Tab-separated table of N, CA and C in Angstrom:
chain	number	residue	atom	x	y	z
A	1414	MET	N	8.156	8.081	1.074
A	1414	MET	CA	8.995	6.906	0.841
A	1414	MET	C	10.241	7.358	0.099
A	1415	SER	N	11.386	7.022	0.626
A	1415	SER	CA	12.633	7.402	-0.020
A	1415	SER	C	13.038	6.344	-1.047
A	1416	ASP	N	13.977	6.700	-1.901
A	1416	ASP	CA	14.450	5.762	-2.914
A	1416	ASP	C	15.023	4.493	-2.290
A	1417	ASN	N	15.635	4.613	-1.099
A	1417	ASN	CA	16.174	3.429	-0.417
A	1417	ASN	C	15.055	2.472	-0.005
A	1418	ASP	N	13.890	3.028	0.370
A	1418	ASP	CA	12.775	2.174	0.765
A	1418	ASP	C	12.294	1.307	-0.403
A	1419	PHE	N	12.430	1.810	-1.632
A	1419	PHE	CA	12.010	1.032	-2.799
A	1419	PHE	C	12.827	-0.250	-2.928
A	1420	GLN	N	14.005	-0.271	-2.292
A	1420	GLN	CA	14.870	-1.443	-2.367
A	1420	GLN	C	14.469	-2.524	-1.364
A	1421	ASN	N	13.626	-2.185	-0.391
A	1421	ASN	CA	13.178	-3.177	0.584
A	1421	ASN	C	12.472	-4.311	-0.134
A	1422	ASP	N	12.559	-5.509	0.424
A	1422	ASP	CA	11.944	-6.656	-0.238
A	1422	ASP	C	10.508	-6.888	0.211
A	1423	HIS	N	10.025	-6.091	1.172
A	1423	HIS	CA	8.680	-6.324	1.705
A	1423	HIS	C	8.065	-4.996	2.134
A	1424	TYR	N	6.991	-4.598	1.464
A	1424	TYR	CA	6.265	-3.411	1.894
A	1424	TYR	C	4.889	-3.351	1.246
A	1425	ILE	N	4.042	-2.489	1.796
A	1425	ILE	CA	2.743	-2.191	1.213
A	1425	ILE	C	2.783	-0.708	0.878
A	1426	LEU	N	2.601	-0.387	-0.391
A	1426	LEU	CA	2.752	0.973	-0.871
A	1426	LEU	C	1.418	1.516	-1.382
A	1427	TYR	N	1.005	2.633	-0.827
A	1427	TYR	CA	-0.185	3.333	-1.286
A	1427	TYR	C	0.265	4.407	-2.275
A	1428	ILE	N	-0.207	4.306	-3.509
A	1428	ILE	CA	0.181	5.240	-4.564
A	1428	ILE	C	-1.021	6.124	-4.892
A	1429	TYR	N	-0.782	7.420	-4.951
A	1429	TYR	CA	-1.869	8.389	-5.123
A	1429	TYR	C	-1.380	9.587	-5.929
A	1430	THR	N	-2.307	10.464	-6.269
A	1430	THR	CA	-1.974	11.798	-6.746
A	1430	THR	C	-2.746	12.787	-5.880
A	1431	PRO	N	-2.182	13.964	-5.641
A	1431	PRO	CA	-2.771	14.898	-4.679
A	1431	PRO	C	-4.186	15.381	-5.004
A	1432	LEU	N	-4.537	15.546	-6.264
A	1432	LEU	CA	-5.842	16.108	-6.614
A	1432	LEU	C	-6.906	15.054	-6.906
A	1433	CYS	N	-6.610	13.813	-6.642
A	1433	CYS	CA	-7.534	12.706	-6.918
A	1433	CYS	C	-8.497	12.515	-5.740
A	1434	GLY	N	-9.786	12.723	-5.988
A	1434	GLY	CA	-10.791	12.564	-4.935
A	1434	GLY	C	-10.899	11.134	-4.441
A	1435	THR	N	-10.833	10.174	-5.345
A	1435	THR	CA	-10.895	8.761	-4.959
A	1435	THR	C	-9.690	8.396	-4.103
A	1436	CYS	N	-8.548	9.007	-4.404
A	1436	CYS	CA	-7.337	8.768	-3.614
A	1436	CYS	C	-7.525	9.272	-2.187
A	1437	ALA	N	-8.176	10.413	-2.036
A	1437	ALA	CA	-8.419	10.963	-0.701
A	1437	ALA	C	-9.322	10.035	0.108
A	1438	LEU	N	-10.327	9.470	-0.530
A	1438	LEU	CA	-11.213	8.520	0.144
A	1438	LEU	C	-10.440	7.258	0.535
A	1439	ALA	N	-9.620	6.752	-0.379
A	1439	ALA	CA	-8.809	5.564	-0.095
A	1439	ALA	C	-7.848	5.837	1.060
A	1440	ARG	N	-7.232	7.013	1.049
A	1440	ARG	CA	-6.290	7.362	2.113
A	1440	ARG	C	-6.985	7.386	3.475
A	1441	SER	N	-8.221	7.887	3.530
A	1441	SER	CA	-8.942	7.927	4.810
A	1441	SER	C	-9.194	6.513	5.334
A	1442	MET	N	-9.447	5.571	4.435
A	1442	MET	CA	-9.617	4.171	4.860
A	1442	MET	C	-8.319	3.637	5.455
A	1443	LEU	N	-7.207	3.912	4.794
A	1443	LEU	CA	-5.912	3.424	5.273
A	1443	LEU	C	-5.544	4.061	6.611
A	1444	GLU	N	-5.858	5.348	6.765
A	1444	GLU	CA	-5.584	6.027	8.033
A	1444	GLU	C	-6.399	5.422	9.171
A	1445	LYS	N	-7.637	5.034	8.900
A	1445	LYS	CA	-8.463	4.397	9.934
A	1445	LYS	C	-7.866	3.055	10.346
A	1446	ILE	N	-7.382	2.298	9.386
A	1446	ILE	CA	-6.760	1.003	9.691
A	1446	ILE	C	-5.517	1.220	10.549
A	1447	GLU	N	-4.676	2.173	10.174
A	1447	GLU	CA	-3.467	2.443	10.963
A	1447	GLU	C	-3.822	2.946	12.356
A	1448	SER	N	-4.878	3.710	12.461
A	1448	SER	CA	-5.311	4.220	13.756
A	1448	SER	C	-5.752	3.082	14.679
A	1449	VAL	N	-6.483	2.144	14.137
A	1449	VAL	CA	-6.949	0.994	14.928
A	1449	VAL	C	-5.760	0.185	15.436
A	1450	HIS	N	-4.769	-0.025	14.588
A	1450	HIS	CA	-3.612	-0.853	14.952
A	1450	HIS	C	-2.501	-0.043	15.610
A	1451	GLN	N	-2.647	1.253	15.614
A	1451	GLN	CA	-1.677	2.155	16.214
A	1451	GLN	C	-0.249	1.874	15.731
A	1452	GLU	N	-0.142	1.718	14.414
A	1452	GLU	CA	1.177	1.549	13.812
A	1452	GLU	C	1.144	1.988	12.360
A	1453	HIS	N	2.319	2.309	11.863
A	1453	HIS	CA	2.466	2.697	10.460
A	1453	HIS	C	2.512	1.416	9.625
A	1454	ILE	N	1.549	1.248	8.732
A	1454	ILE	CA	1.447	0.024	7.939
A	1454	ILE	C	1.796	0.286	6.478
A	1455	PHE	N	1.362	1.430	5.961
A	1455	PHE	CA	1.457	1.723	4.537
A	1455	PHE	C	2.486	2.813	4.253
A	1456	TYR	N	3.368	2.549	3.307
A	1456	TYR	CA	4.193	3.612	2.757
A	1456	TYR	C	3.308	4.377	1.783
A	1457	GLU	N	3.640	5.632	1.521
A	1457	GLU	CA	2.870	6.437	0.574
A	1457	GLU	C	3.797	6.998	-0.488
A	1458	MET	N	3.270	7.112	-1.720
A	1458	MET	CA	4.056	7.675	-2.803
A	1458	MET	C	3.156	8.481	-3.718
A	1459	ASN	N	3.556	9.719	-3.979
A	1459	ASN	CA	2.871	10.567	-4.935
A	1459	ASN	C	3.310	10.118	-6.327
A	1460	ALA	N	2.379	9.574	-7.097
A	1460	ALA	CA	2.694	9.037	-8.421
A	1460	ALA	C	3.288	10.092	-9.345
A	1461	SER	N	2.875	11.331	-9.175
A	1461	SER	CA	3.352	12.416	-10.038
A	1461	SER	C	4.858	12.648	-9.905
A	1462	LEU	N	5.410	12.312	-8.760
A	1462	LEU	CA	6.828	12.553	-8.513
A	1462	LEU	C	7.723	11.369	-8.866
A	1463	HIS	N	7.126	10.249	-9.227
A	1463	HIS	CA	7.910	9.028	-9.497
A	1463	HIS	C	7.450	8.339	-10.788
A	1464	PRO	N	7.533	9.017	-11.934
A	1464	PRO	CA	7.066	8.402	-13.184
A	1464	PRO	C	7.850	7.146	-13.574
A	1465	GLU	N	9.133	7.102	-13.221
A	1465	GLU	CA	9.935	5.911	-13.556
A	1465	GLU	C	9.423	4.688	-12.794
A	1466	PHE	N	9.101	4.890	-11.515
A	1466	PHE	CA	8.564	3.800	-10.705
A	1466	PHE	C	7.230	3.329	-11.298
A	1467	MET	N	6.370	4.290	-11.625
A	1467	MET	CA	5.045	3.966	-12.171
A	1467	MET	C	5.177	3.129	-13.443
A	1468	GLN	N	6.076	3.530	-14.301
A	1468	GLN	CA	6.278	2.807	-15.561
A	1468	GLN	C	6.962	1.463	-15.312
A	1469	GLY	N	7.972	1.461	-14.478
A	1469	GLY	CA	8.722	0.231	-14.209
A	1469	GLY	C	7.868	-0.856	-13.571
A	1470	TYR	N	6.955	-0.462	-12.678
A	1470	TYR	CA	6.095	-1.431	-12.006
A	1470	TYR	C	4.727	-1.557	-12.664
A	1471	LYS	N	4.571	-0.884	-13.812
A	1471	LYS	CA	3.339	-0.970	-14.603
A	1471	LYS	C	2.082	-0.653	-13.781
A	1472	VAL	N	2.161	0.427	-13.011
A	1472	VAL	CA	1.014	0.887	-12.232
A	1472	VAL	C	0.070	1.578	-13.212
A	1473	GLU	N	-1.159	1.068	-13.304
A	1473	GLU	CA	-2.086	1.513	-14.342
A	1473	GLU	C	-2.904	2.736	-13.955
A	1474	SER	N	-3.197	2.904	-12.669
A	1474	SER	CA	-4.002	4.039	-12.230
A	1474	SER	C	-3.838	4.236	-10.735
A	1475	VAL	N	-4.398	5.339	-10.258
A	1475	VAL	CA	-4.401	5.617	-8.830
A	1475	VAL	C	-5.842	5.778	-8.384
A	1476	PRO	N	-6.152	5.479	-7.142
A	1476	PRO	CA	-5.247	4.964	-6.117
A	1476	PRO	C	-4.850	3.520	-6.399
A	1477	CYS	N	-3.691	3.166	-5.874
A	1477	CYS	CA	-3.189	1.801	-6.024
A	1477	CYS	C	-2.540	1.374	-4.717
A	1478	LEU	N	-2.817	0.159	-4.318
A	1478	LEU	CA	-2.150	-0.444	-3.175
A	1478	LEU	C	-1.277	-1.561	-3.741
A	1479	LEU	N	0.032	-1.382	-3.643
A	1479	LEU	CA	0.989	-2.315	-4.223
A	1479	LEU	C	1.604	-3.141	-3.104
A	1480	PHE	N	1.516	-4.453	-3.230
A	1480	PHE	CA	2.049	-5.376	-2.225
A	1480	PHE	C	3.324	-6.009	-2.760
A	1481	LYS	N	4.429	-5.784	-2.070
A	1481	LYS	CA	5.718	-6.357	-2.465
A	1481	LYS	C	6.174	-7.301	-1.363
A	1482	GLN	N	6.485	-8.525	-1.758
A	1482	GLN	CA	7.010	-9.543	-0.838
A	1482	GLN	C	8.113	-10.302	-1.541
A	1483	ASP	N	9.121	-10.672	-0.785
A	1483	ASP	CA	10.233	-11.444	-1.331
A	1483	ASP	C	10.793	-10.790	-2.587
A	1484	ASN	N	10.854	-9.446	-2.541
A	1484	ASN	CA	11.409	-8.633	-3.615
A	1484	ASN	C	10.630	-8.724	-4.930
A	1485	LYS	N	9.355	-9.117	-4.851
A	1485	LYS	CA	8.506	-9.200	-6.045
A	1485	LYS	C	7.168	-8.532	-5.758
A	1486	VAL	N	6.633	-7.855	-6.759
A	1486	VAL	CA	5.292	-7.307	-6.620
A	1486	VAL	C	4.321	-8.476	-6.712
A	1487	LYS	N	3.610	-8.713	-5.622
A	1487	LYS	CA	2.678	-9.837	-5.560
A	1487	LYS	C	1.302	-9.454	-6.090
A	1488	GLU	N	0.919	-8.188	-5.857
A	1488	GLU	CA	-0.422	-7.784	-6.251
A	1488	GLU	C	-0.510	-6.268	-6.268
A	1489	LYS	N	-1.367	-5.773	-7.166
A	1489	LYS	CA	-1.708	-4.357	-7.216
A	1489	LYS	C	-3.223	-4.261	-7.143
A	1490	VAL	N	-3.703	-3.497	-6.176
A	1490	VAL	CA	-5.146	-3.347	-5.965
A	1490	VAL	C	-5.528	-1.919	-6.345
A	1491	TYR	N	-6.489	-1.802	-7.250
A	1491	TYR	CA	-6.929	-0.486	-7.712
A	1491	TYR	C	-8.305	-0.110	-7.169
A	1492	ALA	N	-9.088	-1.078	-6.801
A	1492	ALA	CA	-10.432	-0.821	-6.259
A	1492	ALA	C	-10.420	-1.154	-4.772
A	1493	PHE	N	-10.462	-0.140	-3.943
A	1493	PHE	CA	-10.359	-0.336	-2.497
A	1493	PHE	C	-11.681	-0.831	-1.900
A	1494	HIS	N	-12.798	-0.454	-2.459
A	1494	HIS	CA	-14.151	-0.837	-2.047
A	1494	HIS	C	-14.510	-0.436	-0.623
A	1495	SER	N	-13.824	-1.027	0.363
A	1495	SER	CA	-14.197	-0.820	1.764
A	1495	SER	C	-13.025	-1.213	2.661
A	1496	ILE	N	-13.130	-0.813	3.920
A	1496	ILE	CA	-12.105	-1.201	4.895
A	1496	ILE	C	-12.036	-2.725	5.040
A	1497	PRO	N	-13.190	-3.433	5.146
A	1497	PRO	CA	-13.095	-4.899	5.227
A	1497	PRO	C	-12.400	-5.511	4.006
A	1498	ASN	N	-12.580	-4.925	2.844
A	1498	ASN	CA	-11.902	-5.434	1.652
A	1498	ASN	C	-10.387	-5.263	1.781
A	1499	ILE	N	-9.958	-4.121	2.267
A	1499	ILE	CA	-8.518	-3.894	2.465
A	1499	ILE	C	-7.975	-4.869	3.505
A	1500	TYR	N	-8.753	-5.117	4.551
A	1500	TYR	CA	-8.329	-6.091	5.565
A	1500	TYR	C	-8.131	-7.484	4.966
A	1501	SER	N	-8.918	-7.844	3.975
A	1501	SER	CA	-8.741	-9.175	3.361
A	1501	SER	C	-7.350	-9.296	2.743
A	1502	TYR	N	-6.832	-8.210	2.193
A	1502	TYR	CA	-5.467	-8.226	1.658
A	1502	TYR	C	-4.438	-8.221	2.788
A	1503	LEU	N	-4.710	-7.451	3.832
A	1503	LEU	CA	-3.772	-7.402	4.959
A	1503	LEU	C	-3.654	-8.758	5.647
A	1504	MET	N	-4.743	-9.504	5.712
A	1504	MET	CA	-4.683	-10.844	6.325
A	1504	MET	C	-3.738	-11.737	5.536
A	1505	GLN	N	-3.662	-11.524	4.249
A	1505	GLN	CA	-2.780	-12.328	3.410
A	1505	GLN	C	-1.336	-11.828	3.448
A	1506	TYR	N	-1.150	-10.515	3.366
A	1506	TYR	CA	0.187	-9.961	3.211
A	1506	TYR	C	0.820	-9.424	4.495
A	1507	LYS	N	0.032	-9.231	5.535
A	1507	LYS	CA	0.581	-8.748	6.811
A	1507	LYS	C	-0.156	-9.432	7.969
A	1508	PRO	N	-0.062	-10.756	8.041
A	1508	PRO	CA	-0.806	-11.508	9.052
A	1508	PRO	C	-0.397	-11.186	10.487
A	1509	ASP	N	0.804	-10.620	10.678
A	1509	ASP	CA	1.241	-10.295	12.041
A	1509	ASP	C	0.339	-9.233	12.679
A	1510	LEU	N	-0.421	-8.489	11.896
A	1510	LEU	CA	-1.374	-7.521	12.454
A	1510	LEU	C	-2.465	-8.200	13.277
A	1511	PHE	N	-2.697	-9.465	12.985
A	1511	PHE	CA	-3.819	-10.171	13.589
A	1511	PHE	C	-3.412	-11.195	14.634
A	1512	SER	N	-2.113	-11.262	14.907
A	1512	SER	CA	-1.662	-12.211	15.935
A	1512	SER	C	-1.986	-11.648	17.319
A	1513	VAL	N	-2.351	-12.527	18.178
A	1513	VAL	CA	-2.713	-12.148	19.538
A	1513	VAL	C	-1.491	-12.324	20.419
A	1514	SER	N	-1.133	-11.249	21.123
A	1514	SER	CA	0.018	-11.358	22.036
A	1514	SER	C	-0.504	-11.528	23.459
A	1515	ASP	N	0.294	-12.193	24.272
A	1515	ASP	CA	-0.104	-12.457	25.663
A	1515	ASP	C	0.025	-11.245	26.528
């Protein structure tokens, strides 16, 4: 994710650190979701490289899934639990994934 992307008013950001085992498990869940939908859904950010962002958005730990809508952080999820749990957030913040096209 580039600095310009941080200016977007709507995104889902996966925040991790490279040596975090829980982050690797969370990332595999997100990759499975993207694979099913065959599209890029989540931006990724290495927390170690962006301390100002972490402090500015008050990110408490990793892994973190940060939902930004209408230029505001709507929610930060720290416990991924399962793919169905992540889908519950996607239904709220990215409902177009579930629309049926003709």
